[in-house]
XYZ file of C-alpha atoms in Angstrom:
684
model
C -96.423 18.593 -155.452
C -97.442 20.654 -157.792
C -96.204 24.667 -157.291
C -98.978 27.639 -157.634
C -97.420 30.236 -159.944
C -97.854 32.798 -157.297
C -95.353 31.254 -155.023
C -92.522 32.778 -157.028
C -92.208 36.427 -156.301
C -92.909 38.100 -159.761
C -89.863 40.015 -161.324
C -89.727 43.650 -161.674
C -86.698 43.392 -164.279
C -85.953 39.873 -166.223
C -82.286 39.324 -165.990
C -80.254 38.708 -169.027
C -78.603 35.672 -170.218
C -75.579 36.357 -169.103
C -76.847 36.799 -165.708
C -76.875 33.123 -165.836
C -73.744 31.313 -164.603
C -73.128 27.876 -163.496
C -72.572 27.403 -159.911
C -69.354 26.577 -159.895
C -69.381 23.220 -157.858
C -67.095 20.244 -158.770
C -68.472 16.691 -159.112
C -71.458 15.351 -157.150
C -72.316 18.832 -155.684
C -72.800 20.095 -159.198
C -75.163 16.856 -159.829
C -77.143 17.578 -156.924
C -77.825 21.209 -157.918
C -78.992 19.869 -161.564
C -81.301 17.650 -159.499
C -82.842 20.381 -157.373
C -83.264 22.590 -160.184
C -85.025 20.067 -162.764
C -87.058 18.980 -159.644
C -88.181 22.788 -159.087
C -88.878 22.845 -162.580
C -90.888 19.709 -162.533
C -93.186 20.858 -159.655
C -94.641 24.313 -162.030
C -98.181 23.839 -162.808
C -98.538 23.452 -166.753
C -100.025 26.909 -168.065
C -103.987 26.956 -168.518
C -104.548 28.920 -171.243
C -101.434 30.126 -173.412
C -98.687 28.342 -174.490
C -100.060 25.334 -172.635
C -98.325 22.485 -174.784
C -94.703 24.876 -174.069
C -95.191 24.488 -170.385
C -96.012 20.982 -170.619
C -93.284 20.003 -172.634
C -90.340 21.813 -170.267
C -91.577 20.331 -167.159
C -92.014 16.859 -168.512
C -88.441 17.428 -169.705
C -87.700 18.582 -166.764
C -88.976 15.614 -164.617
C -87.148 12.971 -166.783
C -83.910 14.641 -166.447
C -84.127 14.892 -162.717
C -84.307 11.024 -162.953
C -81.075 11.013 -164.821
C -79.389 13.246 -162.369
C -80.901 11.487 -159.322
C -79.057 7.696 -161.116
C -76.075 9.961 -160.918
C -76.254 10.883 -157.354
C -77.057 7.158 -156.149
C -74.123 5.823 -158.414
C -70.990 5.987 -156.259
C -68.886 5.354 -159.408
C -70.104 8.592 -160.653
C -68.685 10.543 -158.401
C -65.196 12.205 -160.301
C -65.985 13.690 -164.033
C -63.804 14.634 -166.547
C -63.357 18.382 -167.199
C -65.616 17.814 -170.625
C -68.180 16.075 -168.439
C -68.817 19.144 -166.011
C -68.567 21.239 -168.605
C -71.550 19.782 -170.162
C -73.065 19.879 -167.122
C -72.815 23.255 -166.153
C -74.109 24.293 -169.501
C -77.502 22.016 -168.760
C -77.329 23.952 -165.441
C -77.535 27.283 -167.469
C -80.283 26.047 -169.929
C -82.125 24.641 -167.030
C -82.246 28.014 -165.331
C -83.216 30.156 -168.036
C -85.994 27.550 -168.790
C -86.673 28.226 -164.873
C -86.930 31.762 -165.274
C -88.950 31.610 -168.559
C -91.410 30.087 -166.867
C -91.842 31.929 -163.924
C -91.890 34.715 -166.100
C -95.045 33.596 -167.910
C -96.835 32.104 -164.923
C -96.316 35.972 -162.945
C -96.733 37.905 -165.743
C -99.368 39.709 -167.910
C -101.990 37.458 -169.490
C -102.391 40.247 -172.038
C -99.074 40.599 -173.232
C -98.223 37.427 -173.192
C -100.648 36.562 -175.907
C -99.351 40.008 -177.579
C -95.932 38.285 -177.605
C -97.339 34.505 -178.311
C -95.099 34.048 -180.794
C -91.816 35.234 -179.329
C -92.360 33.367 -176.116
C -93.245 29.728 -178.336
C -89.607 30.631 -179.887
C -87.903 31.129 -176.762
C -89.307 27.936 -175.369
C -87.972 25.941 -178.539
C -84.535 27.758 -178.643
C -84.045 26.448 -174.890
C -85.051 23.107 -176.019
C -82.861 22.994 -179.084
C -80.132 23.744 -176.337
C -80.610 20.965 -174.098
C -80.750 18.834 -177.672
C -77.311 19.832 -178.021
C -75.875 19.110 -174.769
C -77.793 15.620 -174.943
C -76.027 15.064 -178.134
C -72.700 15.536 -176.345
C -73.776 13.364 -173.025
C -70.555 11.566 -172.320
C -72.504 7.911 -171.775
C -69.249 6.123 -172.190
C -67.560 7.777 -169.120
C -70.546 7.458 -167.039
C -72.208 4.292 -165.970
C -76.048 4.534 -166.284
C -78.701 1.517 -166.090
C -80.126 0.693 -169.161
C -83.704 2.335 -168.254
C -82.119 5.373 -167.330
C -79.954 5.533 -170.806
C -82.873 4.772 -172.979
C -84.690 7.608 -171.113
C -81.758 10.069 -171.848
C -81.989 9.061 -175.758
C -85.695 9.338 -175.433
C -85.388 12.925 -174.393
C -82.570 13.679 -176.901
C -84.987 12.817 -179.600
C -87.736 14.428 -178.215
C -85.887 17.801 -178.120
C -84.392 16.964 -181.605
C -87.515 17.206 -182.961
C -88.988 19.984 -181.181
C -90.718 22.852 -183.216
C -91.859 26.264 -182.512
C -95.348 25.485 -181.150
C -98.010 28.236 -181.190
C -101.906 27.073 -180.550
C -103.964 28.308 -183.332
C -106.406 29.369 -180.593
C -104.059 31.323 -178.946
C -103.362 33.058 -182.533
C -107.189 33.776 -183.244
C -107.344 35.574 -179.967
C -104.782 37.503 -180.097
C -106.077 38.598 -183.310
C -109.332 39.410 -181.582
C -107.564 41.675 -179.455
C -105.818 43.689 -182.001
C -109.152 44.404 -183.620
C -110.802 45.123 -180.108
C -107.873 47.737 -180.230
C -108.066 49.084 -183.719
C -111.872 49.704 -183.463
C -111.516 51.312 -180.070
C -108.929 53.873 -181.888
C -111.884 54.080 -184.045
C -114.545 55.505 -181.516
C -116.323 52.233 -181.965
C -117.343 50.125 -178.551
C -116.353 46.585 -178.557
C -118.923 43.934 -178.774
C -119.187 42.467 -175.265
C -119.824 38.871 -176.039
C -116.340 38.695 -177.756
C -114.704 40.591 -175.080
C -116.250 38.509 -172.069
C -114.933 35.319 -174.233
C -111.498 36.826 -174.527
C -111.283 37.497 -171.096
C -112.772 34.229 -169.923
C -110.198 32.567 -172.075
C -107.136 34.379 -170.375
C -108.907 33.453 -166.969
C -109.703 37.060 -166.074
C -113.304 36.016 -164.791
C -113.822 38.724 -162.069
C -112.729 42.031 -160.993
C -109.826 41.103 -158.602
C -108.287 39.297 -161.877
C -108.711 41.980 -164.043
C -107.379 44.403 -161.585
C -104.561 41.924 -160.829
C -104.121 41.857 -164.525
C -103.566 45.732 -164.712
C -100.826 45.660 -162.112
C -98.888 42.976 -164.122
C -99.505 45.160 -167.272
C -98.082 48.401 -165.447
C -95.125 46.186 -164.349
C -94.387 44.969 -167.496
C -93.822 48.493 -168.538
C -90.589 48.640 -166.439
C -89.560 45.047 -168.359
C -89.976 47.624 -171.802
C -87.044 49.116 -173.522
C -88.594 50.514 -176.537
C -91.382 53.359 -176.508
C -93.791 51.155 -178.970
C -94.148 48.288 -176.634
C -94.707 50.332 -173.659
C -97.300 52.451 -175.452
C -98.895 49.171 -176.601
C -99.335 48.036 -172.779
C -100.851 51.435 -172.174
C -103.300 50.406 -174.813
C -104.129 47.022 -173.059
C -104.467 48.421 -169.768
C -107.287 50.511 -171.151
C -109.042 47.478 -172.699
C -108.416 45.741 -169.380
C -109.949 48.534 -167.516
C -112.756 48.854 -169.560
C -113.511 45.025 -169.491
C -113.318 45.398 -165.887
C -116.348 47.951 -165.798
C -118.615 46.887 -168.434
C -118.147 42.731 -167.379
C -117.644 42.779 -163.510
C -118.466 46.014 -162.228
C -121.070 44.801 -160.073
C -118.483 42.268 -158.342
C -116.307 45.215 -156.971
C -118.662 47.186 -154.328
C -116.510 48.947 -152.368
C -115.290 47.818 -148.979
C -113.478 50.134 -146.481
C -110.246 51.515 -147.913
C -106.925 51.366 -145.886
C -104.301 52.303 -148.496
C -104.524 55.746 -146.502
C -102.930 53.941 -143.564
C -99.296 54.418 -143.376
C -96.720 51.689 -142.371
C -94.631 54.311 -141.489
C -97.246 56.279 -139.119
C -95.751 54.947 -135.943
C -92.424 55.520 -136.811
C -90.175 58.789 -136.804
C -88.835 59.444 -140.237
C -85.731 61.432 -140.769
C -86.330 64.879 -141.730
C -84.133 64.493 -144.583
C -86.204 61.400 -145.921
C -89.102 63.412 -145.882
C -90.468 65.286 -148.870
C -90.557 69.078 -148.173
C -93.908 69.293 -149.822
C -95.445 66.497 -148.299
C -93.653 65.448 -145.104
C -94.058 62.103 -146.010
C -91.318 59.565 -146.685
C -90.177 60.192 -150.093
C -90.003 56.951 -152.705
C -88.780 58.505 -155.680
C -86.435 61.266 -154.452
C -85.450 63.826 -157.583
C -83.249 67.231 -157.428
C -84.916 70.254 -159.257
C -82.785 73.125 -160.741
C -82.213 75.221 -157.349
C -80.652 71.633 -155.725
C -83.722 70.949 -153.443
C -84.986 67.585 -153.467
C -88.650 66.578 -153.519
C -90.746 63.092 -154.070
C -90.952 62.980 -157.915
C -94.683 62.377 -157.554
C -94.993 65.739 -155.518
C -92.983 67.706 -157.484
C -94.337 66.585 -161.160
C -97.899 67.928 -159.556
C -96.690 70.959 -158.657
C -95.134 71.888 -161.906
C -98.046 70.000 -163.737
C -100.547 72.495 -162.270
C -98.953 75.256 -163.325
C -96.230 76.288 -161.073
C -92.564 77.314 -162.115
C -91.091 78.220 -158.658
C -89.115 75.752 -156.423
C -91.888 75.404 -153.459
C -89.343 75.389 -150.826
C -87.151 78.640 -151.947
C -89.742 80.346 -153.946
C -86.748 80.567 -156.835
C -87.890 80.388 -160.416
C -87.076 76.790 -161.953
C -84.569 77.827 -164.949
C -85.617 74.355 -166.406
C -88.122 71.628 -165.546
C -85.793 68.541 -165.497
C -85.727 66.316 -162.467
C -82.581 64.370 -161.790
C -82.815 61.106 -159.757
C -81.533 61.884 -156.451
C -79.642 57.719 -156.032
C -77.526 58.214 -153.339
C -80.490 59.516 -150.964
C -83.150 56.860 -152.244
C -80.047 54.035 -151.255
C -80.378 55.734 -147.573
C -84.054 55.451 -147.744
C -83.737 51.867 -148.747
C -81.403 51.140 -146.009
C -83.619 52.516 -143.574
C -86.750 51.534 -144.596
C -85.404 47.675 -144.834
C -84.040 48.362 -140.815
C -87.434 49.386 -139.931
C -89.024 46.920 -141.505
C -91.046 48.823 -143.689
C -92.388 47.668 -147.430
C -90.481 50.232 -149.952
C -91.462 50.831 -153.541
C -89.377 53.733 -155.462
C -91.852 54.015 -157.606
C -95.640 53.491 -157.488
C -97.769 51.804 -160.814
C -99.407 55.130 -161.586
C -95.823 56.562 -162.290
C -95.077 53.766 -164.345
C -98.074 54.365 -166.646
C -97.972 58.100 -166.691
C -94.174 58.047 -167.821
C -95.280 56.606 -170.500
C -96.691 58.164 -173.857
C -100.599 57.569 -174.196
C -102.048 56.019 -177.420
C -105.351 57.035 -179.036
C -106.677 53.336 -178.136
C -106.061 53.911 -174.201
C -107.638 57.318 -174.554
C -110.711 56.099 -176.063
C -110.879 53.138 -173.711
C -110.834 55.179 -171.045
C -113.691 57.820 -172.545
C -115.687 54.476 -173.483
C -114.881 53.372 -169.780
C -115.998 56.668 -168.182
C -118.620 57.007 -170.239
C -120.131 53.487 -169.465
C -120.193 54.101 -165.524
C -121.182 57.591 -165.111
C -124.037 56.423 -167.700
C -124.563 53.828 -165.115
C -124.516 55.723 -162.047
C -126.985 58.300 -163.551
C -129.405 55.054 -163.884
C -128.807 53.421 -160.632
C -131.929 53.010 -158.730
C -129.957 51.592 -155.298
C -127.403 53.164 -153.063
C -125.823 49.549 -153.258
C -125.084 49.546 -156.776
C -124.378 53.273 -156.899
C -121.675 52.452 -154.577
C -119.771 50.023 -156.975
C -119.746 52.550 -159.625
C -118.867 55.273 -157.470
C -115.934 53.017 -156.541
C -115.170 52.286 -159.800
C -114.933 55.965 -160.607
C -112.525 56.543 -157.459
C -110.094 53.580 -158.991
C -110.475 55.407 -162.274
C -109.885 59.285 -161.273
C -106.770 57.958 -159.547
C -104.890 56.615 -162.567
C -104.158 59.436 -164.530
C -104.823 63.091 -165.750
C -106.773 61.868 -168.976
C -109.000 59.784 -166.808
C -109.724 62.429 -164.481
C -110.123 65.001 -167.442
C -112.901 62.331 -169.022
C -114.709 61.701 -165.625
C -115.427 65.256 -165.384
C -116.463 66.209 -168.571
C -118.704 63.369 -168.982
C -120.723 65.121 -165.924
C -119.966 62.686 -163.009
C -119.730 65.559 -160.431
C -123.153 66.742 -160.374
C -123.951 62.886 -159.551
C -121.185 62.662 -157.169
C -122.754 65.705 -155.228
C -126.115 63.380 -154.501
C -123.996 61.513 -152.197
C -122.179 63.746 -149.906
C -125.029 64.608 -147.891
C -125.102 63.588 -144.421
C -128.207 61.265 -144.428
C -126.114 59.259 -147.558
C -123.344 59.091 -144.809
C -125.414 57.861 -142.309
C -126.832 54.647 -144.016
C -123.807 54.082 -146.433
C -120.852 55.806 -144.877
C -118.536 54.341 -147.983
C -120.457 55.273 -151.011
C -120.172 58.609 -148.823
C -116.484 58.165 -148.520
C -116.065 57.249 -152.069
C -117.699 60.531 -153.650
C -115.943 62.681 -151.618
C -112.762 60.796 -152.142
C -113.495 60.496 -156.176
C -114.073 64.376 -156.281
C -110.334 65.274 -154.339
C -108.725 63.041 -156.873
C -110.460 64.972 -160.019
C -109.434 68.423 -158.362
C -105.644 67.454 -158.894
C -106.465 68.551 -162.499
C -106.403 72.170 -162.180
C -109.446 72.379 -164.648
C -111.611 70.340 -162.423
C -111.185 72.670 -159.588
C -113.173 75.374 -161.394
C -115.637 72.699 -162.634
C -115.945 71.550 -158.788
C -116.415 74.968 -157.446
C -119.055 76.102 -159.984
C -120.824 72.821 -160.064
C -123.962 73.667 -157.984
C -123.755 72.203 -154.347
C -120.406 70.464 -154.462
C -118.283 72.897 -152.538
C -121.107 72.716 -149.821
C -121.341 69.025 -150.110
C -117.608 68.893 -149.224
C -117.778 71.300 -146.427
C -120.860 69.310 -145.111
C -118.285 66.125 -144.830
C -115.873 68.036 -143.758
C -118.097 69.124 -140.503
C -120.301 66.132 -140.245
C -118.795 63.267 -142.102
C -119.591 59.697 -141.100
C -115.989 58.439 -140.829
C -112.576 60.210 -140.392
C -111.696 58.730 -143.986
C -114.405 61.096 -145.430
C -113.742 64.360 -143.748
C -109.997 63.756 -143.918
C -110.775 63.205 -147.394
C -113.155 66.350 -147.629
C -110.333 68.621 -145.918
C -107.594 67.605 -148.883
C -110.059 68.690 -151.391
C -110.693 72.025 -149.631
C -106.727 72.119 -149.498
C -106.251 71.242 -153.291
C -108.764 73.647 -154.245
C -107.326 76.815 -152.399
C -104.099 75.997 -154.405
C -105.910 78.713 -156.528
C -105.713 82.273 -154.995
C -109.461 83.150 -155.775
C -110.529 79.726 -154.522
C -108.663 80.696 -151.229
C -109.809 83.673 -150.234
C -113.215 82.466 -150.770
C -113.038 79.274 -148.973
C -111.547 81.529 -145.952
C -114.202 83.635 -146.056
C -116.221 80.360 -144.625
C -116.521 80.231 -141.178
C -118.131 76.360 -141.022
C -114.673 75.971 -143.393
C -112.520 77.393 -140.774
C -114.546 75.809 -137.535
C -114.363 72.302 -139.320
C -110.781 72.258 -140.421
C -109.938 73.280 -137.092
C -112.035 70.710 -135.475
C -110.254 68.087 -137.591
C -106.801 69.166 -136.500
C -107.308 68.798 -132.930
C -109.843 65.811 -132.816
C -108.850 63.523 -135.958
C -106.702 60.718 -136.309
C -103.069 61.418 -137.283
C -103.799 61.450 -141.117
C -106.910 63.244 -140.645
C -104.554 66.045 -138.609
C -102.143 66.209 -141.382
C -104.972 66.777 -144.142
C -106.650 69.794 -141.877
C -103.067 71.504 -141.055
C -102.323 71.164 -144.745
C -105.645 72.855 -145.670
C -104.990 75.181 -142.913
C -101.452 76.076 -143.848
C -102.730 76.961 -147.297
C -105.479 78.970 -146.121
C -102.766 81.164 -144.243
C -101.647 82.313 -147.195
C -104.142 84.740 -147.231
C -103.929 87.950 -144.659
C -107.537 88.265 -143.920
C -108.201 84.555 -143.529
C -105.454 84.519 -140.979
C -107.315 86.941 -138.651
C -110.479 84.391 -138.941
C -108.266 81.713 -138.000
C -106.934 83.594 -135.174
C -110.391 84.180 -134.120
C -111.381 80.817 -134.495
C -108.330 79.489 -132.060
C -105.885 78.520 -134.693
C -102.702 79.228 -131.837
C -104.979 77.192 -129.529
C -105.183 74.280 -131.749
C -101.530 74.864 -132.987
C -100.586 74.329 -129.006
C -102.374 71.179 -129.153
C -101.050 69.607 -131.596
C -97.382 70.616 -131.545
C -95.935 67.947 -129.591
C -97.578 65.428 -132.364
C -97.237 67.034 -135.344
C -94.464 69.261 -134.818
C -93.365 70.400 -138.583
C -97.196 70.894 -139.761
C -97.842 73.162 -136.463
C -94.681 75.034 -136.422
C -95.464 75.940 -140.104
C -98.846 77.088 -139.436
C -97.797 78.835 -136.219
C -95.050 81.014 -138.283
C -97.358 81.852 -141.355
C -100.198 83.150 -138.498
C -97.639 85.314 -136.569
C -96.378 86.727 -139.701
C -99.444 87.516 -141.358
C -102.024 87.911 -137.900
C -100.948 90.943 -136.339
C -100.668 91.760 -132.951
C -103.713 89.689 -131.633
C -101.783 86.736 -133.108
C -98.465 87.381 -131.275
C -100.814 88.000 -127.730
C -102.127 84.716 -128.552
C -98.773 82.626 -128.963
C -97.135 83.856 -126.368
C -97.778 80.738 -123.840
C -96.325 78.552 -126.975
C -92.392 80.491 -126.778
C -91.358 77.929 -124.633
C -92.822 74.965 -126.697
C -90.816 76.662 -129.590
C -87.604 76.625 -127.479
C -87.984 72.775 -126.989
C -88.462 72.465 -130.905
C -85.701 74.808 -131.660
C -83.437 72.169 -129.329
C -84.940 68.620 -130.608
C -87.015 69.000 -133.904
C -85.924 68.175 -137.209
C -84.145 70.889 -139.651
C -87.661 71.723 -141.126
C -89.017 72.202 -137.816
C -86.183 74.176 -136.246
C -86.227 76.365 -139.248
C -90.168 77.497 -138.636
C -89.449 77.946 -135.164
C -86.633 80.370 -135.619
C -88.494 82.089 -137.814
C -91.350 82.162 -135.321
C -89.519 83.634 -132.534
C -88.241 85.967 -134.560
C -91.162 87.640 -135.810
C -92.891 87.251 -132.317
C -89.869 88.901 -130.883
C -89.731 91.559 -133.355
C -93.530 92.703 -133.262
C -94.146 91.436 -129.547
C -91.580 93.655 -127.771
C -89.265 92.986 -124.824
C -91.967 91.086 -123.228
C -91.413 88.201 -125.552
C -87.727 88.700 -125.647
C -88.010 87.996 -122.123
C -90.163 84.807 -121.997
C -87.627 83.675 -124.646
C -84.346 84.233 -122.424
C -85.792 82.127 -119.457
C -85.509 79.167 -121.406
C -82.556 77.389 -120.013
C -79.411 77.254 -122.344
C -81.839 79.211 -124.993
C -78.394 80.698 -126.380
C -76.403 77.468 -126.961
C -79.502 75.970 -128.522
C -79.638 78.792 -130.812
C -75.940 78.344 -131.907
C -76.576 74.802 -132.236
C -79.235 75.829 -134.809
C -76.981 78.019 -136.804
C -74.301 75.415 -136.700
C -76.332 72.780 -138.933
C -79.631 72.690 -140.783
C -81.164 74.537 -143.465
C -79.501 77.935 -144.380
C -82.776 79.732 -143.834
C -82.959 78.119 -140.634
C -79.320 79.421 -139.604
C -80.445 83.235 -140.982
C -83.232 82.977 -138.724
C -81.089 81.679 -135.913
C -78.725 84.186 -136.250
C -81.161 87.226 -135.969
C -82.773 85.856 -133.320
C -79.576 85.811 -131.230
C -79.177 89.471 -132.347
C -82.206 90.180 -130.859
C -81.625 88.451 -127.768
C -78.342 89.878 -127.230
C -79.402 93.557 -127.631
C -82.305 92.775 -125.126
C -79.463 91.672 -122.603
C -77.812 94.516 -123.221
C -80.397 96.940 -122.701
C -80.445 98.388 -126.113
C -83.475 99.340 -127.965
C -84.534 96.112 -129.583
C -84.835 98.634 -133.104
C -86.160 95.848 -135.062
C -86.478 97.649 -138.077
C -82.547 97.452 -138.035
C -81.812 93.938 -137.337
C -81.627 92.616 -141.149
C -83.414 89.318 -142.107
C -82.111 88.230 -145.371
C -84.382 85.116 -145.825
C -87.048 84.933 -148.285
C -90.842 84.908 -146.641
C -92.382 81.539 -146.073
C -93.312 79.512 -148.922
C -96.266 78.090 -148.807
C -95.745 74.364 -149.820
C -98.278 71.866 -151.271
C -99.100 68.735 -150.005
C -101.224 67.537 -153.005
C -99.498 63.773 -153.583
C -99.973 62.889 -150.530
C -103.387 63.536 -149.781
C -104.766 62.901 -153.357
C -102.739 59.939 -154.919
C -102.952 57.756 -152.149
C -106.619 58.238 -151.811
């Protein structure tokens, strides 16, 4: 029975030739292994387009060799072999293993890259065939008793291998030349001929949007297999070409379906605090260490630095350099934890594989052509269904890299996207509203696009309308994430904080939304709370009551907001937070290190500003001093300092002394507002 190429998992990195070793088996067991291996190769389907003759030849030779090995197993006289015969079989095992690997790689790999490497791959098949020929030349016919038919068959295979030559189909060579010509013309800003492009894609079996997206993923994986920068850049150019072909040829087949990618497989699990990125509060996929010694997820800290920041988000210290050092020990621990929990774990996402490679002129021009095609198509869309397919493509493209985000905004897409943010669109076409607001969210990652969005007539009001009355939770959550992203600029933060609709929309979403939406809203509120004037409006709007309602489910986010609000909100905020003191005591006892740090800082502020009544409320919590001692003995450095300050305040109160809070030294830095753009944006 033929085996589908997809039955074999794709390799992230190909093994070197030295990785293939013989199984070190003796006699009949070695022959059984050879039979099993040759049958595996025989079960492959021949390639449908590229290297078809090479694959057919390798598969057929393996079928014939399997007959030989089957004969040896059935012949009792062949149970024991001489050392030279065993050595021949061991080398044959290695050769077949390499043939199997080559077939697997070609079956699972990128068709475009396979086309570019067509001559190299053909040579590889030829070299392996010659290796088999050499082994069959020294095959010990005299030592092993074979039937005449099988012996003649082995001789036939040996002759076929000996006459083998590198074979490249002329059609493959012509197709490769066509693709290279297209890339050259794109680099010169000449749009590819659609008819020729369609023929190329059909020849490679890329006949719809789904196969194109799979090809793009294969190309992204292929980057990890390359060691030289030129090959990586060539692959980036091919990705641009396939994206363009997908949109131009198959765009109508990619109408949006509900996007569930924001749902985390870890949503129902308690992630260890050390495994969470301090920026996003989500599980780190690629932990790296910055100059201050703090660890962040690479995606998050890259966005922070690319947005123009030169400080450490957690400590506020200036980064003396922006080098990111992989935290391999922590990554291994996270991998082990994920394996124990049954959670799929990828250390690096596909986008980062591409973004880490220097772009090419051809890739950039292909992106511009793709964007121009989509925006023009969207401008002329006659139906909402047609518009939905195009906006979905823009959404996917806006997620890929900074060049794509810049091109989309420069092409004038934002004013067109605003049309699809209204509540009337949401009621009749909820997917279209989700795709539109998510595209704007993705565009807002780029600093220059924040200004474009705010200055585009109706864009900000449209996002706020989705926040307040979006048709789905996903739309509302992405609107909140957009507010968060825009509030990263101080001037916009103040402006957003003055809008009652923004405050109320975020608070309502934080209270009533799904867990993912609540996190988006809480991060936006946390960012807005960096402005003292906005904190007053948050307190008036009921932020303390909201925090009280969500603190049990989302303690880290809730306590971080409470710390910011009590620090900047004055006595009104302190009075409103009076009833939360006992919940903060629970966080001190049971919370994560980050949550305990924020809880300690919040209680210090409340006790200082709220007076003896606040301290008395804290003091009646059973075992509070022991709990504070535990915080002082572990956790973050800032958390330990805050706990020590809190203990001094408690002891002065217990001794009947004036709190004299001005003399209670707090050496820690003010809260540093963290930025969660990577969690809310890149998963959109």
